[in-house]
Amino acid sequence: MSWTDKARISAAAQAVREIRDNTTIGLGSGNTILRALELAAERIKKENLKITFIPTSYQTEIAAKKLGLKTSDLQEDTEPDLALDGADQIQWRTLDLVKGGGAALLREKIVDSTARRLIIVVDEKKLAKTLGGPNQYRSR
């Protein structure tokens, strides 16, 4: 397993620790969020949690359904308790961030802004000294 994969799993595991029973979770998209979803599914099964997910992309929705997770949308659940999302770049001193321009961006922004809490799940590879500048990641 590569260092990047280990970092993604670690970041995803930290985020999944914040999930509570009887909550609605907004889900962004991308590899790290998919890892978080897999870990959440394991925890839900192990602890018999009642969680509803609001996916922001077709990819995330399909993954949630394959894992047997309950999904919803913002028309039914207008205020998620928590949103888990990724970012393309984070300025490490200010935590300002850049979101990608992918197809799910609008839905991600809507879900993120309506959630009571937002956790941005990234690994060290996404850190930069200044936004728009090079990422500070160095291979280990």
PDB file of C-alpha atoms in Angstrom:
ATOM      1  CA  MET A   1       0.000   0.000   0.000  1.00  0.00           C
ATOM      2  CA  SER A   2       1.400   3.395  -0.967  1.00  0.00           C
ATOM      3  CA  TRP A   3       2.060   6.200   1.498  1.00  0.00           C
ATOM      4  CA  THR A   4      -0.732   8.228  -0.156  1.00  0.00           C
ATOM      5  CA  ASP A   5      -3.222   5.392   0.346  1.00  0.00           C
ATOM      6  CA  LYS A   6      -2.208   5.099   4.006  1.00  0.00           C
ATOM      7  CA  ALA A   7      -2.621   8.861   4.461  1.00  0.00           C
ATOM      8  CA  ARG A   8      -6.071   8.804   2.836  1.00  0.00           C
ATOM      9  CA  ILE A   9      -7.199   5.947   5.054  1.00  0.00           C
ATOM     10  CA  SER A  10      -5.902   7.742   8.144  1.00  0.00           C
ATOM     11  CA  ALA A  11      -7.679  10.986   7.208  1.00  0.00           C
ATOM     12  CA  ALA A  12     -10.884   9.107   6.402  1.00  0.00           C
ATOM     13  CA  ALA A  13     -10.739   7.191   9.700  1.00  0.00           C
ATOM     14  CA  GLN A  14     -10.406  10.435  11.671  1.00  0.00           C
ATOM     15  CA  ALA A  15     -13.485  11.849   9.937  1.00  0.00           C
ATOM     16  CA  VAL A  16     -15.541   8.685  10.479  1.00  0.00           C
ATOM     17  CA  ARG A  17     -14.893   8.925  14.229  1.00  0.00           C
ATOM     18  CA  GLU A  18     -17.098  12.044  14.199  1.00  0.00           C
ATOM     19  CA  ILE A  19     -20.172  10.185  12.920  1.00  0.00           C
ATOM     20  CA  ARG A  20     -22.926   9.790  15.512  1.00  0.00           C
ATOM     21  CA  ASP A  21     -26.034   7.597  15.641  1.00  0.00           C
ATOM     22  CA  ASN A  22     -29.322   8.928  14.199  1.00  0.00           C
ATOM     23  CA  THR A  23     -27.672  11.547  11.996  1.00  0.00           C
ATOM     24  CA  THR A  24     -27.675  12.632   8.381  1.00  0.00           C
ATOM     25  CA  ILE A  25     -24.280  12.929   6.699  1.00  0.00           C
ATOM     26  CA  GLY A  26     -23.551  14.867   3.512  1.00  0.00           C
ATOM     27  CA  LEU A  27     -20.915  13.227   1.322  1.00  0.00           C
ATOM     28  CA  GLY A  28     -18.607  14.965  -1.109  1.00  0.00           C
ATOM     29  CA  SER A  29     -16.782  13.038  -3.803  1.00  0.00           C
ATOM     30  CA  GLY A  30     -13.320  11.742  -4.537  1.00  0.00           C
ATOM     31  CA  ASN A  31     -11.032   8.938  -3.392  1.00  0.00           C
ATOM     32  CA  THR A  32     -10.682  10.002   0.231  1.00  0.00           C
ATOM     33  CA  ILE A  33     -14.445  10.375   0.663  1.00  0.00           C
ATOM     34  CA  LEU A  34     -14.959   6.927  -0.867  1.00  0.00           C
ATOM     35  CA  ARG A  35     -12.501   5.541   1.705  1.00  0.00           C
ATOM     36  CA  ALA A  36     -14.446   7.322   4.465  1.00  0.00           C
ATOM     37  CA  LEU A  37     -17.671   5.821   3.150  1.00  0.00           C
ATOM     38  CA  GLU A  38     -16.207   2.298   3.286  1.00  0.00           C
ATOM     39  CA  LEU A  39     -15.008   2.848   6.859  1.00  0.00           C
ATOM     40  CA  ALA A  40     -18.368   4.345   7.832  1.00  0.00           C
ATOM     41  CA  ALA A  41     -20.163   1.283   6.443  1.00  0.00           C
ATOM     42  CA  GLU A  42     -17.984  -0.980   8.606  1.00  0.00           C
ATOM     43  CA  ARG A  43     -18.692   1.114  11.697  1.00  0.00           C
ATOM     44  CA  ILE A  44     -22.441   1.299  10.975  1.00  0.00           C
ATOM     45  CA  LYS A  45     -22.637  -2.481  10.688  1.00  0.00           C
ATOM     46  CA  LYS A  46     -20.482  -3.111  13.769  1.00  0.00           C
ATOM     47  CA  GLU A  47     -22.309  -0.599  16.010  1.00  0.00           C
ATOM     48  CA  ASN A  48     -25.776  -0.907  14.410  1.00  0.00           C
ATOM     49  CA  LEU A  49     -25.935   2.854  13.787  1.00  0.00           C
ATOM     50  CA  LYS A  50     -28.810   4.559  12.017  1.00  0.00           C
ATOM     51  CA  ILE A  51     -27.232   6.940   9.514  1.00  0.00           C
ATOM     52  CA  THR A  52     -28.595   8.526   6.347  1.00  0.00           C
ATOM     53  CA  PHE A  53     -26.195   9.791   3.690  1.00  0.00           C
ATOM     54  CA  ILE A  54     -26.748  12.621   1.216  1.00  0.00           C
ATOM     55  CA  PRO A  55     -24.357  11.952  -1.677  1.00  0.00           C
ATOM     56  CA  THR A  56     -23.338  14.860  -3.884  1.00  0.00           C
ATOM     57  CA  SER A  57     -22.244  12.820  -6.877  1.00  0.00           C
ATOM     58  CA  TYR A  58     -23.484   9.840  -8.833  1.00  0.00           C
ATOM     59  CA  GLN A  59     -20.221   8.019  -8.017  1.00  0.00           C
ATOM     60  CA  THR A  60     -20.710   8.469  -4.263  1.00  0.00           C
ATOM     61  CA  GLU A  61     -24.388   7.532  -4.446  1.00  0.00           C
ATOM     62  CA  ILE A  62     -23.624   4.272  -6.276  1.00  0.00           C
ATOM     63  CA  ALA A  63     -20.859   3.447  -3.773  1.00  0.00           C
ATOM     64  CA  ALA A  64     -23.197   4.077  -0.813  1.00  0.00           C
ATOM     65  CA  LYS A  65     -25.916   1.894  -2.302  1.00  0.00           C
ATOM     66  CA  LYS A  66     -23.437  -0.924  -3.068  1.00  0.00           C
ATOM     67  CA  LEU A  67     -22.439  -0.826   0.604  1.00  0.00           C
ATOM     68  CA  GLY A  68     -26.105  -1.118   1.599  1.00  0.00           C
ATOM     69  CA  LEU A  69     -26.266   2.361   3.122  1.00  0.00           C
ATOM     70  CA  LYS A  70     -29.394   4.482   3.345  1.00  0.00           C
ATOM     71  CA  THR A  71     -29.313   7.553   1.077  1.00  0.00           C
ATOM     72  CA  SER A  72     -31.450  10.656   0.822  1.00  0.00           C
ATOM     73  CA  ASP A  73     -31.282  14.110  -0.753  1.00  0.00           C
ATOM     74  CA  LEU A  74     -31.630  17.735   0.294  1.00  0.00           C
ATOM     75  CA  GLN A  75     -35.312  17.771  -0.601  1.00  0.00           C
ATOM     76  CA  GLU A  76     -35.978  15.230   2.153  1.00  0.00           C
ATOM     77  CA  ASP A  77     -33.204  16.159   4.595  1.00  0.00           C
ATOM     78  CA  THR A  78     -32.603  19.884   4.300  1.00  0.00           C
ATOM     79  CA  GLU A  79     -29.986  20.267   7.039  1.00  0.00           C
ATOM     80  CA  PRO A  80     -27.394  17.499   7.325  1.00  0.00           C
ATOM     81  CA  ASP A  81     -25.876  17.107  10.784  1.00  0.00           C
ATOM     82  CA  LEU A  82     -22.426  16.711   9.265  1.00  0.00           C
ATOM     83  CA  ALA A  83     -20.821  16.939   5.827  1.00  0.00           C
ATOM     84  CA  LEU A  84     -17.633  15.138   4.822  1.00  0.00           C
ATOM     85  CA  ASP A  85     -15.910  16.601   1.794  1.00  0.00           C
ATOM     86  CA  GLY A  86     -12.496  16.877   0.213  1.00  0.00           C
ATOM     87  CA  ALA A  87     -10.512  19.732  -1.293  1.00  0.00           C
ATOM     88  CA  ASP A  88      -7.903  20.117  -4.002  1.00  0.00           C
ATOM     89  CA  GLN A  89      -5.666  22.355  -1.955  1.00  0.00           C
ATOM     90  CA  ILE A  90      -5.512  23.763   1.593  1.00  0.00           C
ATOM     91  CA  GLN A  91      -3.346  26.658   2.731  1.00  0.00           C
ATOM     92  CA  TRP A  92      -1.757  25.118   5.794  1.00  0.00           C
ATOM     93  CA  ARG A  93      -1.582  28.213   8.037  1.00  0.00           C
ATOM     94  CA  THR A  94      -5.048  29.665   7.393  1.00  0.00           C
ATOM     95  CA  LEU A  95      -6.969  26.518   6.369  1.00  0.00           C
ATOM     96  CA  ASP A  96      -8.389  28.428   3.382  1.00  0.00           C
ATOM     97  CA  LEU A  97      -9.084  25.905   0.658  1.00  0.00           C
ATOM     98  CA  VAL A  98      -9.707  25.397  -3.031  1.00  0.00           C
ATOM     99  CA  LYS A  99     -12.462  23.078  -4.204  1.00  0.00           C
ATOM    100  CA  GLY A 100     -12.162  21.429  -7.594  1.00  0.00           C
ATOM    101  CA  GLY A 101     -14.284  22.278 -10.566  1.00  0.00           C
ATOM    102  CA  GLY A 102     -15.741  18.809 -11.026  1.00  0.00           C
ATOM    103  CA  ALA A 103     -19.290  17.927 -11.942  1.00  0.00           C
ATOM    104  CA  ALA A 104     -20.354  17.595  -8.284  1.00  0.00           C
ATOM    105  CA  LEU A 105     -19.052  21.024  -7.202  1.00  0.00           C
ATOM    106  CA  LEU A 106     -22.422  22.802  -6.995  1.00  0.00           C
ATOM    107  CA  ARG A 107     -24.083  19.988  -5.057  1.00  0.00           C
ATOM    108  CA  GLU A 108     -21.043  19.764  -2.763  1.00  0.00           C
ATOM    109  CA  LYS A 109     -21.199  23.481  -2.005  1.00  0.00           C
ATOM    110  CA  ILE A 110     -24.935  23.325  -1.282  1.00  0.00           C
ATOM    111  CA  VAL A 111     -24.643  20.299   1.020  1.00  0.00           C
ATOM    112  CA  ASP A 112     -21.533  21.701   2.743  1.00  0.00           C
ATOM    113  CA  SER A 113     -23.166  25.081   3.365  1.00  0.00           C
ATOM    114  CA  THR A 114     -26.392  23.602   4.769  1.00  0.00           C
ATOM    115  CA  ALA A 115     -24.681  21.131   7.110  1.00  0.00           C
ATOM    116  CA  ARG A 116     -24.395  21.971  10.799  1.00  0.00           C
ATOM    117  CA  ARG A 117     -20.735  20.854  10.744  1.00  0.00           C
ATOM    118  CA  LEU A 118     -18.273  20.430   7.900  1.00  0.00           C
ATOM    119  CA  ILE A 119     -15.178  18.258   7.977  1.00  0.00           C
ATOM    120  CA  ILE A 120     -12.742  18.605   5.089  1.00  0.00           C
ATOM    121  CA  VAL A 121     -10.973  15.280   4.676  1.00  0.00           C
ATOM    122  CA  VAL A 122      -7.569  15.514   2.999  1.00  0.00           C
ATOM    123  CA  ASP A 123      -4.139  14.024   3.290  1.00  0.00           C
ATOM    124  CA  GLU A 124      -0.844  15.900   3.547  1.00  0.00           C
ATOM    125  CA  LYS A 125      -0.506  15.883  -0.244  1.00  0.00           C
ATOM    126  CA  LYS A 126      -3.147  18.651  -0.477  1.00  0.00           C
ATOM    127  CA  LEU A 127      -1.301  21.159   1.754  1.00  0.00           C
ATOM    128  CA  ALA A 128       0.243  24.287   0.241  1.00  0.00           C
ATOM    129  CA  LYS A 129       2.015  27.342   1.601  1.00  0.00           C
ATOM    130  CA  THR A 130      -0.139  29.586  -0.603  1.00  0.00           C
ATOM    131  CA  LEU A 131      -3.291  28.796  -2.543  1.00  0.00           C
ATOM    132  CA  GLY A 132      -2.576  28.313  -6.216  1.00  0.00           C
ATOM    133  CA  GLY A 133       1.060  27.564  -5.441  1.00  0.00           C
ATOM    134  CA  PRO A 134       2.714  24.167  -5.415  1.00  0.00           C
ATOM    135  CA  ASN A 135       1.561  21.619  -2.876  1.00  0.00           C
ATOM    136  CA  GLN A 136       4.082  20.964  -0.108  1.00  0.00           C
ATOM    137  CA  TYR A 137       3.818  17.198  -0.330  1.00  0.00           C
ATOM    138  CA  ARG A 138       7.096  15.335  -0.387  1.00  0.00           C
ATOM    139  CA  SER A 139       7.165  11.623  -1.060  1.00  0.00           C
ATOM    140  CA  ARG A 140       8.295   9.565   1.920  1.00  0.00           C
TER     141      ARG A 140
END
